[in-house]
Short mmCIF file of C-alpha atoms and ligand atoms in Angstrom, two decimals:
data_model
loop_
_atom_site.label_atom_id
_atom_site.label_comp_id
_atom_site.label_asym_id
_atom_site.label_seq_id
_atom_site.Cartn_x
_atom_site.Cartn_y
_atom_site.Cartn_z
CA MET A 73 210.44 38.75 125.74
CA ASN A 74 211.03 36.15 123.79
CA VAL A 75 207.81 35.13 122.26
CA VAL A 76 207.56 39.06 122.20
CA LYS A 77 210.61 39.02 119.82
CA ASP A 78 209.71 35.56 118.13
CA VAL A 79 205.74 37.82 117.19
CA VAL A 80 207.69 40.79 115.75
CA SER A 81 210.16 39.35 113.74
CA ARG A 82 208.77 36.22 111.34
CA LYS A 83 207.97 36.89 108.67
CA ILE A 84 204.63 37.51 106.83
CA ALA A 85 204.77 35.38 103.95
CA ILE A 86 202.48 36.53 101.00
CA ASP A 87 203.59 34.84 98.10
CA THR A 88 200.16 33.65 96.48
CA GLU A 89 197.24 34.64 95.39
CA GLN A 90 194.96 33.30 98.00
CA GLU A 91 197.57 35.15 100.23
CA VAL A 92 197.24 38.09 98.80
CA ARG A 93 193.60 37.83 98.61
CA LEU A 94 194.43 37.98 102.26
CA ASN A 95 195.98 40.21 102.92
CA LEU A 96 194.70 42.93 100.47
CA THR A 97 191.41 41.87 102.02
CA ALA A 98 192.65 42.69 105.64
CA VAL A 99 193.59 46.48 103.75
CA TYR A 100 189.99 47.23 103.09
CA ARG A 101 188.50 45.94 106.45
CA LEU A 102 191.45 47.83 108.19
CA LEU A 103 191.04 51.02 105.73
CA SER A 104 186.81 50.36 107.01
CA HIS A 105 187.62 50.14 110.90
CA PHE A 106 189.95 53.42 111.06
CA GLY A 107 187.14 55.08 109.01
CA MET A 108 189.00 55.63 106.23
CA ASP A 109 186.57 54.24 103.38
CA ASP A 110 184.64 55.82 100.99
CA LEU A 111 181.40 54.28 100.98
CA ILE A 112 182.04 51.78 97.75
CA PHE A 113 184.60 54.17 95.86
CA THR A 114 188.10 54.64 95.85
CA HIS A 115 190.30 51.25 95.62
CA ALA A 116 193.72 49.47 96.85
CA SER A 117 195.84 46.60 94.56
CA ALA A 118 197.49 44.67 95.16
CA ARG A 119 200.05 42.59 92.08
CA ILE A 120 199.76 38.35 92.29
CA PRO A 121 203.11 37.09 92.24
CA GLY A 122 204.61 36.15 88.75
CA GLU A 123 201.00 36.85 87.10
CA ASP A 124 200.61 39.70 84.94
CA ALA A 125 197.76 40.85 86.56
CA PHE A 126 196.82 41.78 90.29
CA LEU A 127 193.72 42.32 92.13
CA ILE A 128 191.52 44.69 93.34
CA ASN A 129 187.53 45.71 94.57
CA PRO A 130 184.83 44.74 93.18
CA PHE A 131 182.79 48.29 92.06
CA GLY A 132 179.40 47.76 94.58
CA LEU A 133 180.76 46.59 97.75
CA MET A 134 181.29 48.90 100.66
CA PHE A 135 185.05 47.88 101.85
CA ARG A 136 182.91 46.00 105.18
CA GLU A 137 181.53 43.25 102.93
CA ILE A 138 184.92 42.78 101.00
CA THR A 139 185.76 38.89 101.16
CA PRO A 140 189.18 37.17 99.21
CA GLU A 141 187.23 35.49 97.17
CA THR A 142 184.91 39.16 95.87
CA LEU A 143 188.08 40.52 95.15
CA VAL A 144 188.42 41.06 91.38
CA LYS A 145 191.50 39.65 89.34
CA ILE A 146 193.08 42.34 85.98
CA ASP A 147 195.31 41.90 83.75
CA TYR A 148 197.56 45.60 82.69
CA GLU A 149 194.91 45.59 79.73
CA GLY A 150 192.09 45.62 82.32
CA ARG A 151 190.39 41.79 81.32
CA ILE A 152 189.19 40.20 83.95
CA LEU A 153 190.30 36.78 84.37
CA GLY A 154 189.98 33.42 86.01
CA ARG A 155 186.23 33.56 87.96
CA ASP A 156 185.48 36.53 88.49
CA THR A 157 182.35 37.87 87.28
CA ASN A 158 182.13 41.36 89.12
CA PRO A 159 183.24 44.41 87.67
CA ALA A 160 185.84 46.61 88.66
CA ASN A 161 186.26 50.11 89.40
CA ALA A 162 187.60 52.10 85.53
CA ALA A 163 189.14 55.38 87.91
CA GLY A 164 190.28 52.05 90.17
CA PHE A 165 192.22 50.66 86.93
CA VAL A 166 193.61 52.96 85.54
CA ILE A 167 195.25 54.26 88.27
CA HIS A 168 196.08 51.23 90.01
CA SER A 169 197.56 49.91 86.62
CA ALA A 170 199.42 52.64 85.36
CA ILE A 171 201.95 52.41 88.38
CA LEU A 172 201.39 48.81 88.61
CA LYS A 173 202.62 47.22 84.88
CA ASP A 174 205.45 50.08 84.78
CA ARG A 175 206.20 49.25 88.40
CA PRO A 176 207.55 45.80 89.23
CA ASP A 177 209.68 46.76 92.97
CA LEU A 178 206.04 47.74 94.29
CA ASP A 179 203.23 45.45 94.85
CA CYS A 180 200.75 47.95 96.02
CA VAL A 181 199.16 50.73 95.69
CA ILE A 182 196.12 52.09 98.20
CA HIS A 183 193.87 55.49 97.52
CA THR A 184 191.32 57.37 99.75
CA HIS A 185 188.99 60.21 100.32
CA THR A 186 189.74 60.58 103.35
CA ARG A 187 187.89 64.25 104.81
CA ALA A 188 191.58 65.67 106.04
CA GLY A 189 192.95 63.57 103.27
CA VAL A 190 191.11 65.50 100.78
CA ALA A 191 191.20 68.86 102.96
CA LEU A 192 195.09 68.54 102.75
CA SER A 193 195.03 67.81 99.23
CA CYS A 194 193.46 70.80 98.37
CA LEU A 195 196.34 73.17 99.72
CA ALA A 196 198.93 75.15 97.86
CA ASP A 197 201.66 74.75 101.37
CA GLY A 198 200.62 70.49 100.57
CA LEU A 199 201.53 68.48 103.88
CA MET A 200 203.65 70.62 106.18
CA PRO A 201 206.56 68.93 108.07
CA ILE A 202 205.42 70.52 111.22
CA ASN A 203 204.61 67.04 113.24
CA GLN A 204 205.97 63.68 113.39
CA PHE A 205 203.84 62.17 111.88
CA ALA A 206 204.83 64.16 108.71
CA ILE A 207 207.91 64.25 108.67
CA GLU A 208 208.44 60.99 108.14
CA PHE A 209 207.38 61.79 103.75
CA TYR A 210 209.66 64.44 104.33
CA ASP A 211 211.17 64.24 100.91
CA ARG A 212 209.17 61.34 99.92
CA ILE A 213 205.91 62.87 99.25
CA GLY A 214 204.84 63.63 95.90
CA TYR A 215 201.72 66.09 94.47
CA HIS A 216 199.99 65.04 91.37
CA ASP A 217 197.35 68.06 89.84
CA TYR A 218 193.98 67.54 89.33
CA GLU A 219 192.99 66.28 86.20
CA GLY A 220 189.29 65.41 87.04
CA ILE A 221 188.04 61.99 87.18
CA ALA A 222 190.58 59.12 86.06
CA PHE A 223 189.28 57.37 83.52
CA ASN A 224 191.86 58.06 80.43
CA LEU A 225 194.74 55.72 80.31
CA ASP A 226 196.79 59.34 79.37
CA GLU A 227 196.85 59.93 82.62
CA GLY A 228 198.55 57.11 83.94
CA PRO A 229 202.63 58.64 82.69
CA ARG A 230 201.67 61.52 84.14
CA LEU A 231 200.40 59.57 87.41
CA HIS A 232 203.87 58.05 86.77
CA ARG A 233 205.95 61.43 86.43
CA ASP A 234 204.40 62.78 90.05
CA LEU A 235 204.61 59.90 91.97
CA ALA A 236 208.90 58.86 90.95
CA GLN A 237 210.85 57.34 94.01
CA ASN A 238 208.19 58.66 96.48
CA VAL A 239 206.47 56.86 98.64
CA ALA A 240 203.39 58.74 98.37
CA LEU A 241 201.37 60.60 96.55
CA VAL A 242 198.38 63.89 96.99
CA LEU A 243 196.35 63.80 94.38
CA ARG A 244 195.33 67.73 94.75
CA ASN A 245 191.98 68.09 95.05
CA HIS A 246 191.58 64.75 95.14
CA GLY A 247 192.99 62.34 97.84
CA LEU A 248 195.75 60.32 98.70
CA LEU A 249 197.31 57.33 97.42
CA THR A 250 199.78 55.71 98.50
CA VAL A 251 202.89 52.60 97.53
CA GLY A 252 204.46 49.97 98.87
CA ALA A 253 207.05 46.96 98.21
CA ASN A 254 204.85 44.85 100.10
CA ILE A 255 200.69 45.27 102.13
CA PRO A 256 201.72 46.08 105.37
CA ALA A 257 204.61 49.21 103.67
CA ALA A 258 201.73 50.62 101.37
CA PHE A 259 199.05 50.65 104.46
CA TYR A 260 201.51 51.85 106.94
CA PHE A 261 201.87 54.52 104.75
CA MET A 262 198.70 55.19 104.34
CA TYR A 263 197.69 55.31 108.12
CA TYR A 264 200.50 57.61 108.81
CA LEU A 265 199.83 59.98 105.71
CA GLU A 266 196.15 59.44 107.00
CA GLN A 267 197.21 60.96 110.68
CA ALA A 268 199.93 63.58 109.24
CA ALA A 269 196.56 65.03 107.23
CA ARG A 270 194.15 64.66 110.64
CA VAL A 271 196.62 66.18 112.57
CA GLN A 272 197.77 68.94 110.05
CA MET A 273 193.84 69.96 109.02
CA ASP A 274 193.27 69.94 113.07
CA VAL A 275 196.52 72.56 113.15
CA LEU A 276 194.90 74.59 110.01
CA ALA A 277 191.42 75.14 111.24
CA SER A 278 193.04 76.21 115.40
CA GLY A 279 193.87 79.14 113.85
CA ARG A 280 197.44 79.87 116.51
CA LYS A 281 200.41 80.17 115.62
CA ILE A 282 202.31 77.32 114.26
CA VAL A 283 205.76 75.95 115.96
CA GLU A 284 208.11 74.66 113.00
CA PRO A 285 210.24 72.97 113.41
CA PRO A 286 214.47 74.12 112.19
CA LEU A 287 214.59 72.06 108.45
CA GLU A 288 217.77 70.61 109.96
CA VAL A 289 215.48 68.75 112.50
CA VAL A 290 213.29 68.01 109.78
CA LYS A 291 215.65 66.21 107.39
CA SER A 292 217.92 64.66 110.49
CA THR A 293 214.14 63.20 111.60
CA ALA A 294 213.35 62.19 108.07
CA ARG A 295 216.83 59.58 107.76
CA GLN A 296 216.26 58.54 110.70
CA TYR A 297 212.79 57.30 109.73
CA THR A 298 214.67 55.88 106.51
CA SER A 299 216.87 54.13 108.60
CA ALA A 300 216.21 52.75 111.15
CA PHE A 301 212.02 52.58 110.79
CA ASN A 302 212.08 51.49 106.45
CA PRO A 303 208.81 49.58 105.81
CA PRO A 304 208.28 47.51 104.67
CA ALA A 305 210.62 46.27 108.50
CA ALA A 306 208.26 49.32 110.34
CA GLY A 307 204.77 47.21 108.28
CA HIS A 308 205.86 44.12 108.90
CA ARG A 309 206.13 44.60 112.20
CA MET A 310 202.79 45.78 113.10
CA TRP A 311 201.14 43.72 110.57
CA PRO A 312 200.72 40.60 112.23
CA SER A 313 198.72 43.25 114.91
CA LEU A 314 196.44 44.40 112.35
CA LEU A 315 195.04 40.92 111.36
CA ARG A 316 194.50 39.61 115.13
CA LEU A 317 192.83 42.86 115.94
CA LEU A 318 190.04 42.82 112.68
CA ASP A 319 189.65 38.94 114.20
CA GLN A 320 188.43 40.74 116.86
CA VAL A 321 186.29 42.96 115.81
CA ASP A 322 185.15 42.43 112.41
CA PRO A 323 185.45 38.09 112.39
CA GLY A 324 183.58 37.63 108.87
CA TRP A 325 186.14 39.48 107.28
CA ARG A 326 188.92 36.27 106.43
CA GLY A 327 185.60 35.00 103.96
CA ALA A 328 184.15 31.22 103.74
ZN1 ZN B 66 189.46 58.60 93.93
#
């Protein structure tokens, strides 16, 4: 029992560029493992502590091919730094630089195009608080109208406005985005937003009458989430187990 307690309470160090590279690589490999990738598209980014720069995937690799050394270091003007020569995805730069540059409270942004996430993004109702996965996001999710592929830097202020203080953003007609104060928190939110989207689309596809929890129960449950399970605590609690999972199922993920 004490061993378990020690494992779950250990602080995860993500303080150096190399530690950010390793943990952001884990995000990509986990997204691939859980079927949340989209060939070479979509992106996750993480701030490099103490620098005006962040890491993002090189454009052209599938998530299962990414290693710590292949991640691209890029500044907020779009300049690729250091040893990196790989190009980044232009739309990825627009979305991620816009959020990370002006939100020092956030260190990680994750964006997906999953089947369930894109389907959810097409619904006028958005995320419905009809299951426990979704209720965690009650009053913590924003919506951003579709403007085409995000190549224009002037979309940044509208992404900011729509994200506001939420932990997740539905990119309408496009996909999902989550943010976190650290890498495990952003992944935690994305994993559970994806589960919420999958369940909702399954429920709607059933065509059966939906049992909706009373609004008061939804609100009190959402408060339970923000007090008892609020990331980064929840993200950090599960993160070491996810890294152990990768060591077992995807042994090359730590790179050279
Ligand atoms: Zn996208």
